[in-house]
PDB file of C-alpha atoms and ligand atoms in Angstrom:
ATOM      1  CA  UNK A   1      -2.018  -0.677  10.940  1.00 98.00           C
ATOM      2  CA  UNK A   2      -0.841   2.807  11.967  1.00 98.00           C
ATOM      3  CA  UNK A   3      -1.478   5.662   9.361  1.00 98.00           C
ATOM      4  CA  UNK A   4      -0.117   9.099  10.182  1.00 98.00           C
ATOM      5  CA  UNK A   5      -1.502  12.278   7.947  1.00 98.00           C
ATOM      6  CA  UNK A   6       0.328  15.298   7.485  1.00 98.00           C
ATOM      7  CA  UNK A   7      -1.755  18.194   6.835  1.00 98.00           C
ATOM      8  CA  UNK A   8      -1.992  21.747   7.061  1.00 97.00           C
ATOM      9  CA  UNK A   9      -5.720  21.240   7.246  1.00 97.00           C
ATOM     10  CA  UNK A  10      -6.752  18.376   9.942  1.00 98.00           C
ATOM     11  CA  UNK A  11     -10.053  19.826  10.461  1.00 97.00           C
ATOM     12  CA  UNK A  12     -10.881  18.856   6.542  1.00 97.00           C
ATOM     13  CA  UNK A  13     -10.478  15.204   7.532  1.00 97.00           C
ATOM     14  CA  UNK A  14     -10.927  14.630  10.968  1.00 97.00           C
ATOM     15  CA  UNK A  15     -14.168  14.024  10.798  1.00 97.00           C
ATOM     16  CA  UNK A  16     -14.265  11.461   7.968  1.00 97.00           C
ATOM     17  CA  UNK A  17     -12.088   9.454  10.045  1.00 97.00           C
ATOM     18  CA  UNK A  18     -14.487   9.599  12.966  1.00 96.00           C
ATOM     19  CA  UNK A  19     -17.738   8.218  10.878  1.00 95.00           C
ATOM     20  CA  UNK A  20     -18.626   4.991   9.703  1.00 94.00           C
ATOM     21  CA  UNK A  21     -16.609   1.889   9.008  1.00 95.00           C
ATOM     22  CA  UNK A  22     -13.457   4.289   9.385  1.00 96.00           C
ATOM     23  CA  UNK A  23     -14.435   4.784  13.144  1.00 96.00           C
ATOM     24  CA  UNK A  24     -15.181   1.223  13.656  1.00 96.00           C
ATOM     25  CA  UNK A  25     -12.088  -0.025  12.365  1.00 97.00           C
ATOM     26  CA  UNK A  26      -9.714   2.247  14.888  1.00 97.00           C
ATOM     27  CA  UNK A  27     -12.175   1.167  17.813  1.00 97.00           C
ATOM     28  CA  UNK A  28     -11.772  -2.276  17.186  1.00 96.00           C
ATOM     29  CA  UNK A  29      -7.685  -1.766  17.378  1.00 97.00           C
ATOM     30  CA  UNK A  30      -7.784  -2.338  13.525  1.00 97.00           C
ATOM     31  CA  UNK A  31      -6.422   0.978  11.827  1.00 98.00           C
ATOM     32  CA  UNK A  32      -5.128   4.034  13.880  1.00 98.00           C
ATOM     33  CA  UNK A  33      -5.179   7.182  12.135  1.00 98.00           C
ATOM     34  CA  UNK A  34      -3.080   9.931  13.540  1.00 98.00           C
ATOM     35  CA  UNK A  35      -3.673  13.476  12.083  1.00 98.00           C
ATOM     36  CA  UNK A  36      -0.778  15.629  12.503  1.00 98.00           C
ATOM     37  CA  UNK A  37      -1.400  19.378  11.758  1.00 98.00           C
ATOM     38  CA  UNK A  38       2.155  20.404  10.334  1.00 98.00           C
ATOM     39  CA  UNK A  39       1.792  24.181  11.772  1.00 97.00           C
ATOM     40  CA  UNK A  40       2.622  22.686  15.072  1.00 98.00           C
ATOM     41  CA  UNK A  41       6.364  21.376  13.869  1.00 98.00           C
ATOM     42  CA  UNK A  42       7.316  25.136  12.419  1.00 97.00           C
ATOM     43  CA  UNK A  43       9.698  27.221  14.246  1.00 96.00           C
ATOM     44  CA  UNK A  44       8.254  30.298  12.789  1.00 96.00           C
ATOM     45  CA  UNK A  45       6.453  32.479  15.655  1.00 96.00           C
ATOM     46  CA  UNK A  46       3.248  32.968  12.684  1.00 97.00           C
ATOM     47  CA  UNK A  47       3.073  29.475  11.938  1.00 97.00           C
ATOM     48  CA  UNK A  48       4.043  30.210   8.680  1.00 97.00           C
ATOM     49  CA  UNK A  49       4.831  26.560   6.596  1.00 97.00           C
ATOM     50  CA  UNK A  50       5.033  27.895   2.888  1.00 96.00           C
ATOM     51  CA  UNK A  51       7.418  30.605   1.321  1.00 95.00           C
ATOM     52  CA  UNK A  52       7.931  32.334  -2.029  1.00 95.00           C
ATOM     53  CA  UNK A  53       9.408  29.857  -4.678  1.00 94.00           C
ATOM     54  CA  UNK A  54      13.052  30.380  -6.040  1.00 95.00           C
ATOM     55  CA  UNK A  55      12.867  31.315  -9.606  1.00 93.00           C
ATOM     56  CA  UNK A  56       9.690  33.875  -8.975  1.00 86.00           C
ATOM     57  CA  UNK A  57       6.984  32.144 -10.268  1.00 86.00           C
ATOM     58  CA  UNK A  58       3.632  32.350  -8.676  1.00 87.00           C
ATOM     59  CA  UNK A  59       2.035  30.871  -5.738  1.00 90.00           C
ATOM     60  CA  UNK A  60       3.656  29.365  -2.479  1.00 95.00           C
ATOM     61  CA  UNK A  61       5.547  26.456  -1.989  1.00 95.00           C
ATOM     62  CA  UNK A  62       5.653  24.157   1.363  1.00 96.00           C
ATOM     63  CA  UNK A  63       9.054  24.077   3.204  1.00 97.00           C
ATOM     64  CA  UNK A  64      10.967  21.544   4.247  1.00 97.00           C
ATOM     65  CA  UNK A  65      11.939  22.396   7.441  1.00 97.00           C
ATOM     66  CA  UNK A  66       8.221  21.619   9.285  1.00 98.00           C
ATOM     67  CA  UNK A  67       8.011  18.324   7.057  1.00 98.00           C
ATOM     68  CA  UNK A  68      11.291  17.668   7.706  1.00 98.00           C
ATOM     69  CA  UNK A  69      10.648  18.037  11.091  1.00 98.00           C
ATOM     70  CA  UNK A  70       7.564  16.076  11.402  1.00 98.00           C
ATOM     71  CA  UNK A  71       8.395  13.170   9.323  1.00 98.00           C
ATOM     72  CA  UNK A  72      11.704  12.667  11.696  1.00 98.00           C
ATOM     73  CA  UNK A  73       9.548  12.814  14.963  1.00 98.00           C
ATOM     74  CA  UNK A  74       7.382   9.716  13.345  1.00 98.00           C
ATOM     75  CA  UNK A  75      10.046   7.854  12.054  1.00 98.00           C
ATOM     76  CA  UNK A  76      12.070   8.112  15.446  1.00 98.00           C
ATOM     77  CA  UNK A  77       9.531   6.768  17.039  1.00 98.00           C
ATOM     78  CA  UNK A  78       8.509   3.716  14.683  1.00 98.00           C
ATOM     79  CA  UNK A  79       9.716   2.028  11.017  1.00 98.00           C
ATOM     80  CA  UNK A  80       7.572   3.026   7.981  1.00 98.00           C
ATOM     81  CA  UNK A  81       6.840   1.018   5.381  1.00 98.00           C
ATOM     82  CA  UNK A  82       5.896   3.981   2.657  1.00 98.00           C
ATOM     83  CA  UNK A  83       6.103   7.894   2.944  1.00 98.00           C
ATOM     84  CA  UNK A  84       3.475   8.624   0.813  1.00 98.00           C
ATOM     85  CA  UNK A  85       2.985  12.554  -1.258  1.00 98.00           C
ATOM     86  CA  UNK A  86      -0.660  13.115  -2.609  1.00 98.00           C
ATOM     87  CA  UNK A  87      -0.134  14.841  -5.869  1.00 97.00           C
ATOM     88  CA  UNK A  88      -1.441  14.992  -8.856  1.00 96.00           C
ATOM     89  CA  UNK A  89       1.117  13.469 -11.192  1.00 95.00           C
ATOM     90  CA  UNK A  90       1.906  10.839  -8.761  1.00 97.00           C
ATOM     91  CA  UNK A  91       1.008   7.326 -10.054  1.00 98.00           C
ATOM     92  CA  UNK A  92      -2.892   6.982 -10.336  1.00 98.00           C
ATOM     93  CA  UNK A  93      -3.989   5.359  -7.284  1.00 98.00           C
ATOM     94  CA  UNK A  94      -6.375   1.704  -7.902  1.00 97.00           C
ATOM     95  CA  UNK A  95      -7.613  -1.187  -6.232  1.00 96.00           C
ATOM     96  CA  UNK A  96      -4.166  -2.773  -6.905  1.00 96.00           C
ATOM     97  CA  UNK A  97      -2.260  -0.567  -5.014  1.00 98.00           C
ATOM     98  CA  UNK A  98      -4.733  -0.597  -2.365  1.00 98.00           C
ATOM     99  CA  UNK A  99      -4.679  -4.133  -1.874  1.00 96.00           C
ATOM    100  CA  UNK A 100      -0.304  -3.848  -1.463  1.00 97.00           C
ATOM    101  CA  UNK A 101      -0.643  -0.369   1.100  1.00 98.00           C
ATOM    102  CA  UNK A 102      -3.388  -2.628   3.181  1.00 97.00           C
ATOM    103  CA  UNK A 103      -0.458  -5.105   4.010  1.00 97.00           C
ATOM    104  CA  UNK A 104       1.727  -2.189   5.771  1.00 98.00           C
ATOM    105  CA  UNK A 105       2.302  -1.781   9.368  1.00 98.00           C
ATOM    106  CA  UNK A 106       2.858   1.971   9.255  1.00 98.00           C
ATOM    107  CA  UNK A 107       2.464   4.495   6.588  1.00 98.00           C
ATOM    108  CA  UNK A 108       2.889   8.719   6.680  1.00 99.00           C
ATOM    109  CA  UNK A 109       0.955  10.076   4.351  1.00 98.00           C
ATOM    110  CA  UNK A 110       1.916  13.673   3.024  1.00 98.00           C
ATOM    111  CA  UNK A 111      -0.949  15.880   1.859  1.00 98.00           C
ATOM    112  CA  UNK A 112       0.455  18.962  -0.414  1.00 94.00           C
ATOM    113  CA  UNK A 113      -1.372  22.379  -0.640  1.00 86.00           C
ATOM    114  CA  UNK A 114      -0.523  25.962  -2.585  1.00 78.00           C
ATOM    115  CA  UNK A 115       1.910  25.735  -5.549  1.00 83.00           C
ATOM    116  CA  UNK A 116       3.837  22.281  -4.467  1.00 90.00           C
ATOM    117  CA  UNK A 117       5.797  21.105  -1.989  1.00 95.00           C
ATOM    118  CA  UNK A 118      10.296  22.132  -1.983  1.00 96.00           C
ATOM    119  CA  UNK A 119      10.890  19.455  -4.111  1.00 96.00           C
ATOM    120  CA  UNK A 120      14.074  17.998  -1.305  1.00 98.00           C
ATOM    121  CA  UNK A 121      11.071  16.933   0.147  1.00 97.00           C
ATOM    122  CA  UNK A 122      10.427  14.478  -2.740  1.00 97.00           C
ATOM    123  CA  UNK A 123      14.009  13.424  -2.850  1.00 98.00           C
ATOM    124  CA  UNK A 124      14.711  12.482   0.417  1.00 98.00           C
ATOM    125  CA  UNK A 125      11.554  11.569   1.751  1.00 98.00           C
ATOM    126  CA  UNK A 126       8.956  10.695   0.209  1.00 98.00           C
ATOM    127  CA  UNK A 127       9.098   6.688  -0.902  1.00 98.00           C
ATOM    128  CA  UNK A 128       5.755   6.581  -3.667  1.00 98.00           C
ATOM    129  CA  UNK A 129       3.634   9.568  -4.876  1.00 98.00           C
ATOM    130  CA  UNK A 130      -0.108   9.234  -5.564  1.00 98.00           C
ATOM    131  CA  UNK A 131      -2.994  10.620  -7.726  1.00 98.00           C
ATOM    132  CA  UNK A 132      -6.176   9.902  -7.214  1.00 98.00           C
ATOM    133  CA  UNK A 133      -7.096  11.268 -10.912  1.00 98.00           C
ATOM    134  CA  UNK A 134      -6.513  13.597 -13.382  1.00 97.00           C
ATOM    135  CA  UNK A 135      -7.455  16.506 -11.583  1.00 96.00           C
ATOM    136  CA  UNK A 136      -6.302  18.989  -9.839  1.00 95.00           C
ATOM    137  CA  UNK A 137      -7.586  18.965  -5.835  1.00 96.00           C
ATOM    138  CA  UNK A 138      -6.920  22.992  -3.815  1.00 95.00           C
ATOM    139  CA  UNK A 139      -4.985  19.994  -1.606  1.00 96.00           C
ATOM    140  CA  UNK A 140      -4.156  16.623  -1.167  1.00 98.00           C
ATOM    141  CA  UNK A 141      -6.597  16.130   2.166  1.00 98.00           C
ATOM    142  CA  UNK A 142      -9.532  14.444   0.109  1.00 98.00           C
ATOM    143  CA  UNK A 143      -7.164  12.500  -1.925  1.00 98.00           C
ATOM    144  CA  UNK A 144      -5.399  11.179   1.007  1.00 98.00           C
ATOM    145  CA  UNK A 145      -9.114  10.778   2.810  1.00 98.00           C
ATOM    146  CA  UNK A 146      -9.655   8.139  -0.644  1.00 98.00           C
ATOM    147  CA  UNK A 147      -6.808   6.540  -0.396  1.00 98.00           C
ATOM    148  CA  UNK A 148      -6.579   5.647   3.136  1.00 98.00           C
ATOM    149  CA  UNK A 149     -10.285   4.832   3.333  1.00 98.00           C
ATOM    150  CA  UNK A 150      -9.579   2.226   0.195  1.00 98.00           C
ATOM    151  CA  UNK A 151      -6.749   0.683   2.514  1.00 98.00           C
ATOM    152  CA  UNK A 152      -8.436   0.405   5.723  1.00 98.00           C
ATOM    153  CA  UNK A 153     -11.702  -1.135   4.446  1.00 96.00           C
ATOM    154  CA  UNK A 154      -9.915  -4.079   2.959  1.00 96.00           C
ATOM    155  CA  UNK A 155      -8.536  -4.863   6.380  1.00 95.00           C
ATOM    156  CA  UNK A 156      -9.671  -8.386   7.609  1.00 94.00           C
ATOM    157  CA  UNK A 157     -11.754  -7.598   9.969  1.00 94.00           C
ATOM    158  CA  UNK A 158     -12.956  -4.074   9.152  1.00 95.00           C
ATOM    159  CA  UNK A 159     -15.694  -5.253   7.049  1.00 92.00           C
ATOM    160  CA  UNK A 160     -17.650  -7.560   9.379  1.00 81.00           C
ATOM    161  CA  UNK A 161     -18.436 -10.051   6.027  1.00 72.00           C
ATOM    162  CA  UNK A 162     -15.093 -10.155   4.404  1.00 62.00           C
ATOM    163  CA  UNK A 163     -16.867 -11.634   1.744  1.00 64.00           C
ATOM    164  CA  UNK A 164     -18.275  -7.936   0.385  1.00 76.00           C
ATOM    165  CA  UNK A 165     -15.136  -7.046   0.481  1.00 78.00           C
ATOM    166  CA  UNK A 166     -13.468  -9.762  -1.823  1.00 74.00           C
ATOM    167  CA  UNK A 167     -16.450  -8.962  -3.863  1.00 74.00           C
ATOM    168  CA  UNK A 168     -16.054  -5.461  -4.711  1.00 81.00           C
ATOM    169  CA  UNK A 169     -15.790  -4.004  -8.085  1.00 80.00           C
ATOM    170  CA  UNK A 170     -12.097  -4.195  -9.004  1.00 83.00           C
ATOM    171  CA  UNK A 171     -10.479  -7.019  -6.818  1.00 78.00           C
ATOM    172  CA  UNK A 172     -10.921  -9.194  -9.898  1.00 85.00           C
ATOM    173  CA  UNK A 173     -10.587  -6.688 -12.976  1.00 90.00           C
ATOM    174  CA  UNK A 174     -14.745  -6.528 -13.159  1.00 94.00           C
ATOM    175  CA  UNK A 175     -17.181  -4.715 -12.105  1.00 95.00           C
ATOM    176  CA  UNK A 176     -19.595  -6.098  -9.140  1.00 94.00           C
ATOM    177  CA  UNK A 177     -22.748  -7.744 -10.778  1.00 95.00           C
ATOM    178  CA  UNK A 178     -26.158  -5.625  -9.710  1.00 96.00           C
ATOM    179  CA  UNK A 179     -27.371  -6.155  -6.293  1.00 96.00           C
ATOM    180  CA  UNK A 180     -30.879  -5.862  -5.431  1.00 97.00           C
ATOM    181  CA  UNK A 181     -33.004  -6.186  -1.554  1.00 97.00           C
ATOM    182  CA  UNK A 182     -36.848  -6.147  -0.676  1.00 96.00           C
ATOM    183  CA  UNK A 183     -39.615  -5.402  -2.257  1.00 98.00           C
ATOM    184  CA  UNK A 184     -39.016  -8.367  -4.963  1.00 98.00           C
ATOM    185  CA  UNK A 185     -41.265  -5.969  -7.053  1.00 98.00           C
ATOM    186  CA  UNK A 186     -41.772  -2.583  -6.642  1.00 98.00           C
ATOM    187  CA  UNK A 187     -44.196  -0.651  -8.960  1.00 98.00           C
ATOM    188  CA  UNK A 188     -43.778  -3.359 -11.165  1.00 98.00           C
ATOM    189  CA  UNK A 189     -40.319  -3.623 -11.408  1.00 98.00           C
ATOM    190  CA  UNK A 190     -39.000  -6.936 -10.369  1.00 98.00           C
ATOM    191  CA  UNK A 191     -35.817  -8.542  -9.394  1.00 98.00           C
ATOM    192  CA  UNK A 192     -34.350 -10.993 -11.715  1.00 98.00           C
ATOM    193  CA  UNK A 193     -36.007 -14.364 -10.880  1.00 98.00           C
ATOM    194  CA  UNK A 194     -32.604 -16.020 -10.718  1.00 98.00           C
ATOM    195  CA  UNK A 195     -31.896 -14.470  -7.149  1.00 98.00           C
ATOM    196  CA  UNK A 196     -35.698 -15.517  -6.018  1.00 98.00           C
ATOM    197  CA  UNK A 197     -34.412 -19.159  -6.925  1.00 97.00           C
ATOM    198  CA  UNK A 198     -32.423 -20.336  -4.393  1.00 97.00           C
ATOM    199  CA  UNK A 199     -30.074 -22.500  -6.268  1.00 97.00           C
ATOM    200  CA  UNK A 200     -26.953 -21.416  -5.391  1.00 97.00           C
ATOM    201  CA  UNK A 201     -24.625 -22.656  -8.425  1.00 98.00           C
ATOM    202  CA  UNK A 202     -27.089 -20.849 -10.964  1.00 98.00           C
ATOM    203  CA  UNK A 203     -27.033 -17.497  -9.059  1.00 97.00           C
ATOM    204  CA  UNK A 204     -23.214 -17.340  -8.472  1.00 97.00           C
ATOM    205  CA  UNK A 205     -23.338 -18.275 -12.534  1.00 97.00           C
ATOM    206  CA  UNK A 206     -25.119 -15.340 -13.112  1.00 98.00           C
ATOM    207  CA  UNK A 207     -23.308 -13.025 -11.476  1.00 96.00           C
ATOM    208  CA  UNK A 208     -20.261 -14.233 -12.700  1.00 96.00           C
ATOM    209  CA  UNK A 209     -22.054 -13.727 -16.245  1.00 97.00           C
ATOM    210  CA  UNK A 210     -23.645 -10.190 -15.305  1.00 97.00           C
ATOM    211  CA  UNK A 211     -19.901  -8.950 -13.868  1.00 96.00           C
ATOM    212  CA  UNK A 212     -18.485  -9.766 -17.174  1.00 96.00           C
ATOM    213  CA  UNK A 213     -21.749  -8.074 -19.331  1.00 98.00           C
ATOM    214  CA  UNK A 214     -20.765  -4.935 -17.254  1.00 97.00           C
ATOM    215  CA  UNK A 215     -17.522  -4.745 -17.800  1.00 97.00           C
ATOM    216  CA  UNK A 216     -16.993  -5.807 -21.249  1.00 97.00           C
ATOM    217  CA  UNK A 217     -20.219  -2.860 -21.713  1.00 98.00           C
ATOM    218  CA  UNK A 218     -18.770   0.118 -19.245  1.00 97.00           C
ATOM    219  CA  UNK A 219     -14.911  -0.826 -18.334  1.00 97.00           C
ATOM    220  CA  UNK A 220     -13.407  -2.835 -21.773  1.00 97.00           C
ATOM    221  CA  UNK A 221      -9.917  -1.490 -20.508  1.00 95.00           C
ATOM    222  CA  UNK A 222     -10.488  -3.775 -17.445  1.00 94.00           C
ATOM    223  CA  UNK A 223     -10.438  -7.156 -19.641  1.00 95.00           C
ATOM    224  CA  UNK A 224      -7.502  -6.154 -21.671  1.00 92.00           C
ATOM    225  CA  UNK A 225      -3.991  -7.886 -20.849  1.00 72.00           C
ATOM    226  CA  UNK A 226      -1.869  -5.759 -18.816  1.00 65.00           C
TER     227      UNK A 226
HETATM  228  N1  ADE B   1      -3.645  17.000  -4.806  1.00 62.40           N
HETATM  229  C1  ADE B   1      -4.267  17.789  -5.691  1.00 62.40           C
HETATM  230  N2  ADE B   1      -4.842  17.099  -6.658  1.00 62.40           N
HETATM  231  C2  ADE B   1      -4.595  15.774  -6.389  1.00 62.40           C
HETATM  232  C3  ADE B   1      -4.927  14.565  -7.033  1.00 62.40           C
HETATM  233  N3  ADE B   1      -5.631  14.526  -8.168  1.00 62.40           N
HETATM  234  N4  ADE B   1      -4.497  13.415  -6.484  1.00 62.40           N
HETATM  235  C4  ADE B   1      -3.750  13.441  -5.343  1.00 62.40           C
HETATM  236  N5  ADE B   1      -3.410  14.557  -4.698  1.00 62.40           N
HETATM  237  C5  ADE B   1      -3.823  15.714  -5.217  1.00 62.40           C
END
């Protein structure tokens, strides 16, 4: 999967992508993340990308021309399967939509920054808009840092046990049961014995029952019909 960020701040993200799992995945050919910095696709001699709204309300707003500019370079070059804005009255971002972005080939993903973005952009471009909350971010770079690091992970391969990844909080509307390593007890607090037992039917049983405790406790919205 190709990703391509657009960004008036690369250096805020670049070096996310180059830690961890995120790094593994584009050295193993998995994900490639291209950062573009959208200052270099402006015509303007300061490198200017944002201008006084119409209307004369306050802040900036990002042109079109450099995203317009941008976004045609990329999609000359290859088909996209989403444009993607990071805003915050997009549609809130979940494991869900994760799961349906980590079956793309290709994927631009817009981050906004100052007042908004002209909203021609919206029209004409951009294919889905996302919020990662009910927040407001000073730009979309960590937002599009979450997302994209939600859709890579669930990659096959990425994770080397796929397993942990089916098994994540979310993929089945619960929450993951508690996990627990070495010492067995540790100034006297011990692990349940279940997990010393080694029967295997009675400790996926329990988690099973501990997943559903949690959620019906901390996320009742999750059990709920949608
Ligand atoms: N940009 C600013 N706030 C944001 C949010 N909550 N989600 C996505 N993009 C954003």
């Amino acid at each position: 999967m190709r990703i391509d960020i657009i960004t008036v701040l690369p250096e805020m993200i670049q070096g996310f992508f180059n830690c961890s799992i995120m790094s593994r995945a584009q050295k193993k050919g998995l994900a490639k993340i291209c950062i573009h910095n959208l200052r270099d696709y402006t015509l303007d001699k300061h490198k200017r990308v944002d201008d006084y709204p119409y209307g004369g309300c306050a802040g900036m707003v990002m042109q079109i021309e450099p995203i317009d500019r941008c976004i045609s370079e990329l999609k000359a070059e290859r088909q996209y399967d989403e444009v993607l804005f990071m805003t915050p009255d997009g549609e809130q971002f979940d494991q869900r939509i994760a799961n349906t972005l980590s079956l793309s080939q290709n994927l631009i993903v817009l981050c906004g920054h100052f007042k908004g973005i002209d909203y021609r952009i919206r029209e004409h471009f951009i294919t889905k808009e996302i919020s990662i909350g009910d927040y407001v971010l000073t730009g979309g770079e960590l937002a599009a840092a979450v997302i994209v690091d939600a859709i890579v992970r669930i990659i096959p391969g990425v994770i080397s046990d796929e397993q942990s990844a089916l098994s994540d909080s979310f993929q089945d509307n619960l929450l993951a049961p508690p996990v627990y390593t070495r010492p067995a007890e540790y100034k006297g607090w011990k692990v349940p014995d279940i997990l010393l037992s080694g029967h295997e039917k009675n400790i996926r049983d329990w988690e099973l029952e501990q997943a559903l405790e949690r959620t019906k406790r901390l996320r009742p919205d999750l059990l709920e019909e949608k």
